[in-house]
Amino acid sequence: MKDTIHPNPGENVVEEDLSAIPVRVDQVTKQYFGDKFTAVDNVSLDLKENQITAFIGPSGCGKTVTLRLIAGLEYPSFGRITCFGETVRGPGPERGMIFQAYTSFPWLTGLENVAYGLKINGVGKEEREEKARKMLKLVHLEKFEKTLPKEMSGGMKQRVAIARTLAQNPKLLLMDEPFGALDAQVRWEMQEMMIEIIERERKTVVTVTHDIGEAIYLADRIIFFTRQPGKIKADIPVEFKGGRRYPRKEEMMLLPGYVELETRLFAMMREEIHGRVS
Amino acid sequence: MSADEPTKDIPCEVVENLGAAAITVRKECTPTEQNPPMAVGNHISTPTAPRFHPPPTTFWSLRARLPQRRISILGIVGALMFFGLWETGHYFLPAEKARFLPTVEDVFKTLFYLFLDKGYTRDVLVSCYRIFVSFFAACIIAVPLGIGMGCFASLRALVNPTASGWRYLPATSFIPLLLVWFGPTDLAKMGVLWIGVLFFLLALVLDNTEAVLPELVEAALTMGASRKEVVLGVVTRAAAPAIMDSMRNMIAVGWTYLVIAEIVGANEGIGAVMMRAGRFLHVDIIMAGILTIGILGVLTDVAFRLARTYLFRWAVAQRG
């Protein structure tokens, strides 16, 4: 694992061309309360372009913190994160983020919400509304242009948030348990919608989840975090899908290899829960 | 299958092949003799069972949802009970003491007399002017400062310890000071109202601002929002309905300070009228004054509620 990040440990890392790597997390440690609590412990990883990576692990394993560090919403205590060669020094529109909490602005209609990001970045009214309409269609909300979030269901609010993030055409899509607040049937619908969108828009995606089934369905690569301190326990390519993405979840579940991977992840999760005193 | 296709031969079970497993999916049913119509889609069947009668809603039903009619009736009954109690009090008191508790109709008569013969309208308007101007002056400072303190930790650290201390100082204790500084002017009276509202409003606005979901701010930041956009476009907008509620609650406090503020050196205003009446034991005028403040208070409250509903149609129902 380490070898893929630093092919030649003796060489100066700075000279390496990072502009083709969507995200490099380089020996990142995140501590809180001075140095009393280490949430992320010396984590290194590279993300590949157009890949969906899932961060999975028990609660308190540092998966969300790592995502927030990539988003620039927090800063690492040690190490460095680069996004296409640029050191991350704060949040920016090229790294779009979707949160577990509903973040569609309640004072804006569906269309205004989706156009918001474009508006604050100086895109003209007609252009941004046209783009926003397209994005609403992508999340199947074309009939809810004028609807306020208070009249929407949780799933619809979350779809507005997804459309709003995508409207800015981010290079990187970061999702922090995006469907965690939704009920099981809506969550499953949203997962399939997400696959459809990512397949169409060709995005590099990182999603944080504690749902093993969701991780396997969405991801091309699963990174399993371990708890206290937060380290990478395993880096698992999802090989049984053969690089394909399935618009229907049950189609993927019928593939040989699905159950094996799910079982393996369950076993790892059990080991995490029972293997440590916390 | 489309609707205009012939319906006679459509099988009820449609088998779909999904990968390796054949899954039977019940797709569409045509009502035939074998398949009577089911309560699916937009077809609602006629109830065949007798109507179910739930236990009736009584006065002590726990957290019941009352029909609007009953809510109105109970409200009126409550008000009538209050006036009834007051009226009964008058008739139960011995004659020499009864004049200190005039009847309800006496107080209302006095109120009309004040408006018609005593130029009470001017007093009411002067009091309203004092309340609204001092309240506006408090808002102009407390609302932007509270939002700023909620957004910038340094500003909060700078202001909050001192401002918190001020909340413990009774506004009335500033009356002598304000009289020395400004004399028996409007400024002195409005100063009391201003001090009484300012520091509590500041604390409430700070609270409202900090209650804004951090994810809203973070979402804006990840879309490239500037600091100005986050403060004005996200935090202020998100907190605005709650701030409006805080303002409504604090103008009520302003009304409660009115009489005290108008106690000294005032010859105009509801409070002044009441203090003068007190000297001559005109209990009916004092009570008419209290009633005026109550009515004006309720009207202010209703105005704020209506404004909030109108301005923030996007927001969910208000508290308090």
JSON list of C-alpha atoms in Angstrom, two decimals, chain A residues 68 71 73 91-97 99-108 113 116-117 120-121 148 150 164-165 168 248 250-251 254, chain B residues 16 18-21 23 213-226 229-230 233-235 237-239 312-317:
[
{"chain": "A", "resi": 68, "resn": "ARG", "atom": "CA", "xyz": [-13.40, 16.90, 5.79]},
{"chain": "A", "resi": 71, "resn": "ALA", "atom": "CA", "xyz": [-12.74, 19.16, 1.54]},
{"chain": "A", "resi": 73, "resn": "LEU", "atom": "CA", "xyz": [-13.17, 22.24, 6.09]},
{"chain": "A", "resi": 91, "resn": "PRO", "atom": "CA", "xyz": [-12.77, 24.67, 0.92]},
{"chain": "A", "resi": 92, "resn": "GLY", "atom": "CA", "xyz": [-13.40, 25.44, -2.74]},
{"chain": "A", "resi": 93, "resn": "PRO", "atom": "CA", "xyz": [-15.93, 24.80, -5.50]},
{"chain": "A", "resi": 94, "resn": "GLU", "atom": "CA", "xyz": [-13.67, 22.30, -7.26]},
{"chain": "A", "resi": 95, "resn": "ARG", "atom": "CA", "xyz": [-14.25, 19.95, -4.30]},
{"chain": "A", "resi": 96, "resn": "GLY", "atom": "CA", "xyz": [-18.03, 19.72, -4.00]},
{"chain": "A", "resi": 97, "resn": "MET", "atom": "CA", "xyz": [-19.40, 18.24, -0.80]},
{"chain": "A", "resi": 99, "resn": "PHE", "atom": "CA", "xyz": [-23.56, 16.33, 3.79]},
{"chain": "A", "resi": 100, "resn": "GLN", "atom": "CA", "xyz": [-25.67, 13.93, 5.83]},
{"chain": "A", "resi": 101, "resn": "ALA", "atom": "CA", "xyz": [-27.76, 16.83, 7.18]},
{"chain": "A", "resi": 102, "resn": "TYR", "atom": "CA", "xyz": [-30.09, 18.46, 4.67]},
{"chain": "A", "resi": 103, "resn": "THR", "atom": "CA", "xyz": [-28.21, 21.50, 3.43]},
{"chain": "A", "resi": 104, "resn": "SER", "atom": "CA", "xyz": [-30.59, 22.77, 0.78]},
{"chain": "A", "resi": 105, "resn": "PHE", "atom": "CA", "xyz": [-31.21, 26.39, 1.81]},
{"chain": "A", "resi": 106, "resn": "PRO", "atom": "CA", "xyz": [-34.79, 26.57, 3.13]},
{"chain": "A", "resi": 107, "resn": "TRP", "atom": "CA", "xyz": [-35.31, 30.14, 1.86]},
{"chain": "A", "resi": 108, "resn": "LEU", "atom": "CA", "xyz": [-34.61, 29.24, -1.77]},
{"chain": "A", "resi": 113, "resn": "ASN", "atom": "CA", "xyz": [-30.95, 26.32, -4.58]},
{"chain": "A", "resi": 116, "resn": "TYR", "atom": "CA", "xyz": [-26.94, 29.21, -5.82]},
{"chain": "A", "resi": 117, "resn": "GLY", "atom": "CA", "xyz": [-23.36, 28.03, -6.26]},
{"chain": "A", "resi": 120, "resn": "ILE", "atom": "CA", "xyz": [-22.15, 33.37, -5.97]},
{"chain": "A", "resi": 121, "resn": "ASN", "atom": "CA", "xyz": [-19.46, 32.57, -8.51]},
{"chain": "A", "resi": 148, "resn": "LEU", "atom": "CA", "xyz": [-39.55, 25.26, -1.17]},
{"chain": "A", "resi": 150, "resn": "LYS", "atom": "CA", "xyz": [-40.13, 22.72, 3.62]},
{"chain": "A", "resi": 164, "resn": "ARG", "atom": "CA", "xyz": [-26.56, 22.02, -6.45]},
{"chain": "A", "resi": 165, "resn": "THR", "atom": "CA", "xyz": [-23.12, 20.50, -5.91]},
{"chain": "A", "resi": 168, "resn": "GLN", "atom": "CA", "xyz": [-20.70, 23.69, -10.26]},
{"chain": "A", "resi": 248, "resn": "ARG", "atom": "CA", "xyz": [-29.87, -1.95, -10.53]},
{"chain": "A", "resi": 250, "resn": "GLU", "atom": "CA", "xyz": [-30.00, -6.50, -7.33]},
{"chain": "A", "resi": 251, "resn": "GLU", "atom": "CA", "xyz": [-28.15, -7.21, -10.57]},
{"chain": "A", "resi": 254, "resn": "LEU", "atom": "CA", "xyz": [-26.38, -11.67, -7.99]},
{"chain": "B", "resi": 16, "resn": "GLU", "atom": "CA", "xyz": [-38.67, -10.60, -15.65]},
{"chain": "B", "resi": 18, "resn": "LEU", "atom": "CA", "xyz": [-32.76, -10.44, -13.82]},
{"chain": "B", "resi": 19, "resn": "GLY", "atom": "CA", "xyz": [-29.32, -11.91, -14.29]},
{"chain": "B", "resi": 20, "resn": "ALA", "atom": "CA", "xyz": [-29.27, -15.51, -13.16]},
{"chain": "B", "resi": 21, "resn": "ALA", "atom": "CA", "xyz": [-32.41, -15.47, -11.06]},
{"chain": "B", "resi": 23, "resn": "ILE", "atom": "CA", "xyz": [-37.90, -13.03, -10.30]},
{"chain": "B", "resi": 213, "resn": "LEU", "atom": "CA", "xyz": [-26.91, 24.55, 11.19]},
{"chain": "B", "resi": 214, "resn": "PRO", "atom": "CA", "xyz": [-23.09, 24.49, 10.71]},
{"chain": "B", "resi": 215, "resn": "GLU", "atom": "CA", "xyz": [-23.58, 22.36, 7.59]},
{"chain": "B", "resi": 216, "resn": "LEU", "atom": "CA", "xyz": [-25.36, 25.27, 5.86]},
{"chain": "B", "resi": 217, "resn": "VAL", "atom": "CA", "xyz": [-22.22, 27.37, 6.31]},
{"chain": "B", "resi": 218, "resn": "GLU", "atom": "CA", "xyz": [-19.94, 24.52, 5.31]},
{"chain": "B", "resi": 219, "resn": "ALA", "atom": "CA", "xyz": [-22.04, 23.79, 2.22]},
{"chain": "B", "resi": 220, "resn": "ALA", "atom": "CA", "xyz": [-21.75, 27.44, 1.17]},
{"chain": "B", "resi": 221, "resn": "LEU", "atom": "CA", "xyz": [-18.00, 27.37, 1.77]},
{"chain": "B", "resi": 222, "resn": "THR", "atom": "CA", "xyz": [-17.54, 24.27, -0.37]},
{"chain": "B", "resi": 223, "resn": "MET", "atom": "CA", "xyz": [-19.38, 26.09, -3.14]},
{"chain": "B", "resi": 224, "resn": "GLY", "atom": "CA", "xyz": [-16.86, 28.91, -2.97]},
{"chain": "B", "resi": 225, "resn": "ALA", "atom": "CA", "xyz": [-18.85, 31.44, -0.92]},
{"chain": "B", "resi": 226, "resn": "SER", "atom": "CA", "xyz": [-16.93, 34.48, 0.31]},
{"chain": "B", "resi": 229, "resn": "GLU", "atom": "CA", "xyz": [-21.70, 35.85, 1.39]},
{"chain": "B", "resi": 230, "resn": "VAL", "atom": "CA", "xyz": [-21.59, 33.40, 4.31]},
{"chain": "B", "resi": 233, "resn": "GLY", "atom": "CA", "xyz": [-26.31, 35.43, 2.43]},
{"chain": "B", "resi": 234, "resn": "VAL", "atom": "CA", "xyz": [-26.40, 32.31, 4.60]},
{"chain": "B", "resi": 235, "resn": "VAL", "atom": "CA", "xyz": [-26.15, 32.93, 8.36]},
{"chain": "B", "resi": 237, "resn": "ARG", "atom": "CA", "xyz": [-30.93, 34.65, 6.18]},
{"chain": "B", "resi": 238, "resn": "ALA", "atom": "CA", "xyz": [-31.06, 31.36, 8.04]},
{"chain": "B", "resi": 239, "resn": "ALA", "atom": "CA", "xyz": [-31.28, 33.06, 11.45]},
{"chain": "B", "resi": 312, "resn": "PHE", "atom": "CA", "xyz": [-40.47, 34.24, 5.93]},
{"chain": "B", "resi": 313, "resn": "ARG", "atom": "CA", "xyz": [-42.96, 32.05, 4.13]},
{"chain": "B", "resi": 314, "resn": "TRP", "atom": "CA", "xyz": [-40.16, 29.56, 3.62]},
{"chain": "B", "resi": 315, "resn": "ALA", "atom": "CA", "xyz": [-39.71, 28.99, 7.35]},
{"chain": "B", "resi": 316, "resn": "VAL", "atom": "CA", "xyz": [-41.54, 26.42, 9.41]},
{"chain": "B", "resi": 317, "resn": "ALA", "atom": "CA", "xyz": [-43.89, 27.43, 12.23]}
]
